[in-house]
CSV table of C-alpha atoms in Angstrom, one decimal:
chain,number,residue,atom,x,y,z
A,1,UNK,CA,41.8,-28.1,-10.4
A,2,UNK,CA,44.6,-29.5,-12.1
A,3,UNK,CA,43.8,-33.0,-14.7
A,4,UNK,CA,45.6,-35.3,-13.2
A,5,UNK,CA,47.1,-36.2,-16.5
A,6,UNK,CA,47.5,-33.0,-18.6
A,7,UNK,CA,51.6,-32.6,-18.8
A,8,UNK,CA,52.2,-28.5,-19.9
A,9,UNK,CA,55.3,-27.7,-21.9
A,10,UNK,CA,56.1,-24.6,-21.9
A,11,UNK,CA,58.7,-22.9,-23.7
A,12,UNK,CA,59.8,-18.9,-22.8
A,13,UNK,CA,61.8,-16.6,-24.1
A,14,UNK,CA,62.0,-13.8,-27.0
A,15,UNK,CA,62.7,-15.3,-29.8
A,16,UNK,CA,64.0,-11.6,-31.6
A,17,UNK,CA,67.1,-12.1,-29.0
A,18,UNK,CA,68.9,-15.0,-30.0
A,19,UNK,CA,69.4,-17.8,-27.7
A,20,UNK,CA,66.7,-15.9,-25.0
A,21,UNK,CA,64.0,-17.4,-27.4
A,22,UNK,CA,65.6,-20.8,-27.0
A,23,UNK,CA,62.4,-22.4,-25.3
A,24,UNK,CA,60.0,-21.7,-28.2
A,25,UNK,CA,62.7,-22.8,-30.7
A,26,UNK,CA,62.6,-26.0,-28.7
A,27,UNK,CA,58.7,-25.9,-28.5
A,28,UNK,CA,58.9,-25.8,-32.7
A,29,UNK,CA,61.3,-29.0,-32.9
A,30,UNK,CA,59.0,-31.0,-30.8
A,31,UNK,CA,55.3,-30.1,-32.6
A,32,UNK,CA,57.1,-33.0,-34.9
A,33,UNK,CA,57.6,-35.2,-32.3
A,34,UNK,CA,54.5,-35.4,-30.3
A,35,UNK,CA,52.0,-35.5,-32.5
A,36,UNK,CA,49.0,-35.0,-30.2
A,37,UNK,CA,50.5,-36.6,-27.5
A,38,UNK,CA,47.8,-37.6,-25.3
A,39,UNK,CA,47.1,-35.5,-22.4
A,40,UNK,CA,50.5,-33.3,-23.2
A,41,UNK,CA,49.8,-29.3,-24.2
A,42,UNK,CA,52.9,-27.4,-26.2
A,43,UNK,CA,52.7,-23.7,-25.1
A,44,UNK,CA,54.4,-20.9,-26.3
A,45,UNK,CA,54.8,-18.8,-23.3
A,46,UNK,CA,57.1,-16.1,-24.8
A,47,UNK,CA,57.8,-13.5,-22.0
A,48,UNK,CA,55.2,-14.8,-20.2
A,49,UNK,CA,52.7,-13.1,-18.7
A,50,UNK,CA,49.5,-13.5,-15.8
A,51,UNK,CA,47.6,-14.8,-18.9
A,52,UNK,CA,49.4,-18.0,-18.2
A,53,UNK,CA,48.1,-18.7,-15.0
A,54,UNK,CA,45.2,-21.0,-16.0
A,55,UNK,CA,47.5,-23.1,-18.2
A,56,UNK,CA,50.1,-23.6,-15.3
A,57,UNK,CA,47.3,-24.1,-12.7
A,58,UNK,CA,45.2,-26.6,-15.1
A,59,UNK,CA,48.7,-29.0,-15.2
A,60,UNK,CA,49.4,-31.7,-13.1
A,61,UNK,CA,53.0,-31.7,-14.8
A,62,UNK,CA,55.2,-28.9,-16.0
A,63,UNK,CA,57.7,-28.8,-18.0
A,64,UNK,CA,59.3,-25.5,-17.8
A,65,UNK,CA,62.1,-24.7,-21.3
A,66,UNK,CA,64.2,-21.5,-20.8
A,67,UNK,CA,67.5,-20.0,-21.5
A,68,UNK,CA,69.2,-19.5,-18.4
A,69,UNK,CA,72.5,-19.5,-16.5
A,70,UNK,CA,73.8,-22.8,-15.7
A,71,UNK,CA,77.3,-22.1,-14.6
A,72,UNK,CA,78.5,-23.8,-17.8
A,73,UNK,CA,79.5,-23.2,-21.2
A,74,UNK,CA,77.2,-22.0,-23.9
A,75,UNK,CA,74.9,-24.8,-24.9
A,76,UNK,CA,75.1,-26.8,-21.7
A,77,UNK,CA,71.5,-27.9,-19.9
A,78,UNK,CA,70.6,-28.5,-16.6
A,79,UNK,CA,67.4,-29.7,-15.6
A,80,UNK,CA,66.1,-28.5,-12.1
A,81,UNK,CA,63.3,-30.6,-10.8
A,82,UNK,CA,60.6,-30.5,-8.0
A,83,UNK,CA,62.2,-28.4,-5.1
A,84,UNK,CA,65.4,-27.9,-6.8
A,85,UNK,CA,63.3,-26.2,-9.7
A,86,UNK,CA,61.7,-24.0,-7.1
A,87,UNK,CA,64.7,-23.0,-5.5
A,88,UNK,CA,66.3,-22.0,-8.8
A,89,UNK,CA,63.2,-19.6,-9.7
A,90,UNK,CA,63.8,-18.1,-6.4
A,91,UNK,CA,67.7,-18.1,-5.9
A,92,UNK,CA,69.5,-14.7,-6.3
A,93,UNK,CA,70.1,-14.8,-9.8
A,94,UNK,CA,67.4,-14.7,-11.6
A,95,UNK,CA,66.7,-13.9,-15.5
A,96,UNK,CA,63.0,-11.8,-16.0
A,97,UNK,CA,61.3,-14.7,-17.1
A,98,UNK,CA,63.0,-16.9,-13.7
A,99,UNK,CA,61.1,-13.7,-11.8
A,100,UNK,CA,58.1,-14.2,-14.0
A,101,UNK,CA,57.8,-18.0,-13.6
A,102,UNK,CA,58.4,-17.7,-10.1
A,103,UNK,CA,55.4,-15.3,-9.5
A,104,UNK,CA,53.6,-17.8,-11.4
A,105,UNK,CA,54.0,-20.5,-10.0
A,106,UNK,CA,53.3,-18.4,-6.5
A,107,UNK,CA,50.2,-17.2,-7.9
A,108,UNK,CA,49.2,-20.8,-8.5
A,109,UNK,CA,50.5,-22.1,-5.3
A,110,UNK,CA,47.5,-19.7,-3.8
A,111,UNK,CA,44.8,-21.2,-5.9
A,112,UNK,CA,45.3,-23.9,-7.0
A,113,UNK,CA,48.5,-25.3,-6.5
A,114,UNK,CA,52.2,-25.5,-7.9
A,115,UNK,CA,52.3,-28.7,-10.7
A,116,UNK,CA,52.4,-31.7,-8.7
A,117,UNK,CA,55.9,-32.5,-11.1
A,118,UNK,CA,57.8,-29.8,-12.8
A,119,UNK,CA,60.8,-29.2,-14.2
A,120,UNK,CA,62.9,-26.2,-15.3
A,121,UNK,CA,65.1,-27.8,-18.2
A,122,UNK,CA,67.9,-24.9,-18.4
A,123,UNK,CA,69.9,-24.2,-21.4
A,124,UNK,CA,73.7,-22.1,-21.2
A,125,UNK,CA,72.8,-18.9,-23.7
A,126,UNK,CA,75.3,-17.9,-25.4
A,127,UNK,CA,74.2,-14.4,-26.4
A,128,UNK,CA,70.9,-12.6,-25.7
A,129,UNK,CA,71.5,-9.3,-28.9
A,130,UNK,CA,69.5,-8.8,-31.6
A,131,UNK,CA,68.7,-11.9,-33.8
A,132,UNK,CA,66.2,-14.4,-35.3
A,133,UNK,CA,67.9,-17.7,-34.8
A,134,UNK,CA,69.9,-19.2,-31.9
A,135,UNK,CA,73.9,-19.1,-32.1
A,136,UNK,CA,75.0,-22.7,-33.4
A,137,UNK,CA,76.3,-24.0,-29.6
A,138,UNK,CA,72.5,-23.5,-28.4
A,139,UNK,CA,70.8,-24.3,-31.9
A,140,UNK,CA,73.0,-27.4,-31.4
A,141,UNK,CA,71.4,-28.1,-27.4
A,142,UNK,CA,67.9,-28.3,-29.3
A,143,UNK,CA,67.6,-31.6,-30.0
A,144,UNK,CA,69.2,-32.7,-26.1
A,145,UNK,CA,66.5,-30.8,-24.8
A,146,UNK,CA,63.6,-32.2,-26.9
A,147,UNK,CA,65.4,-35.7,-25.8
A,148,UNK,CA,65.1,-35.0,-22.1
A,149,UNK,CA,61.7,-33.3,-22.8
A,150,UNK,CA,60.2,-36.6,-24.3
A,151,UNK,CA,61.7,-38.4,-21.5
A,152,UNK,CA,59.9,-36.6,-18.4
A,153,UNK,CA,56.7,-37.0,-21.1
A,154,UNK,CA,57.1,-40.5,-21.2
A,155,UNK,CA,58.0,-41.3,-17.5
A,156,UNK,CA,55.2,-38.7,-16.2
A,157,UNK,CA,52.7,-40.4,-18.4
A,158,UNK,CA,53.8,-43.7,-17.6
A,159,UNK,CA,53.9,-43.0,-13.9
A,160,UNK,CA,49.5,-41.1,-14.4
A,161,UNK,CA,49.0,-45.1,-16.4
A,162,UNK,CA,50.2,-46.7,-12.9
């Protein structure tokens, strides 16, 4: 049964290929900024995994952070939201962990439920080879994404408080 105000941030992605681990590189910049943020969980969901499933289906809110195609130039974020987010994770193309979050979120649709509010916040990779650190056009999309991050934080939590 999902807490009606536990918010889930998950970050994916491998961080040993480059922009791919985008989403926990974001997850690091904002351990900084939400300092225990009531009622908001930071997980590292690397390549993800059915060992997941009880974070996604204990949220009421998800925020969902991973390098994927946006139709736009390396760097560039898109947020999908609600229905839009679900369509994305289903469309045609579809990155392994967009096929891995989609099964999760199916998986939880059958217990539990899907997050009441989610999100998919998108970021353009530039290059998925070998490497520790994101090239600079998606290092530079960091702190965008922990801006619009905070934001669905704040409205979600604002709109639990109402």
């Amino acid at each position: 049964m999902p807490d009606d105000e536990a918010i889930l941030v998950l970050g994916l992605g491998n961080s040993l290929l480059s922009d791919d681990g985008v989403g926990v590189h974001v997850l690091d910049a904002l351990r900084s900024m939400i300092n225990e943020h009531r009622g908001v969980r930071l997980c590292d969901g690397g390549t993800l995994g059915l060992a997941l499933l009880p974070d996604i289906e204990a949220a009421h809110s998800l925020i969902l952070v991973d390098a994927g195609e946006t139709g736009g130039s390396a760097g560039d974020v898109r947020c999908f939201e609600g229905e839009a987010m679900d369509r994305r994770l289903t469309g045609k193309k579809r990155t392994a962990h967009e096929v891995a979050a989609a099964d999760l979120l199916d998986a939880a649709a059958l217990t539990s439920g899907r997050p009441a509010r989610r999100v998919l916040i998108a970021i353009q990779p530039a290059s998925t080879e070998w490497g520790l650190e994101p090239t600079p056009a998606v290092a530079a999309a960091v702190p965008d994404v922990c801006r619009k991050v905070m934001e669905y934080i704040e409205r979600w939590s604002a709109d639990a408080l109402a």
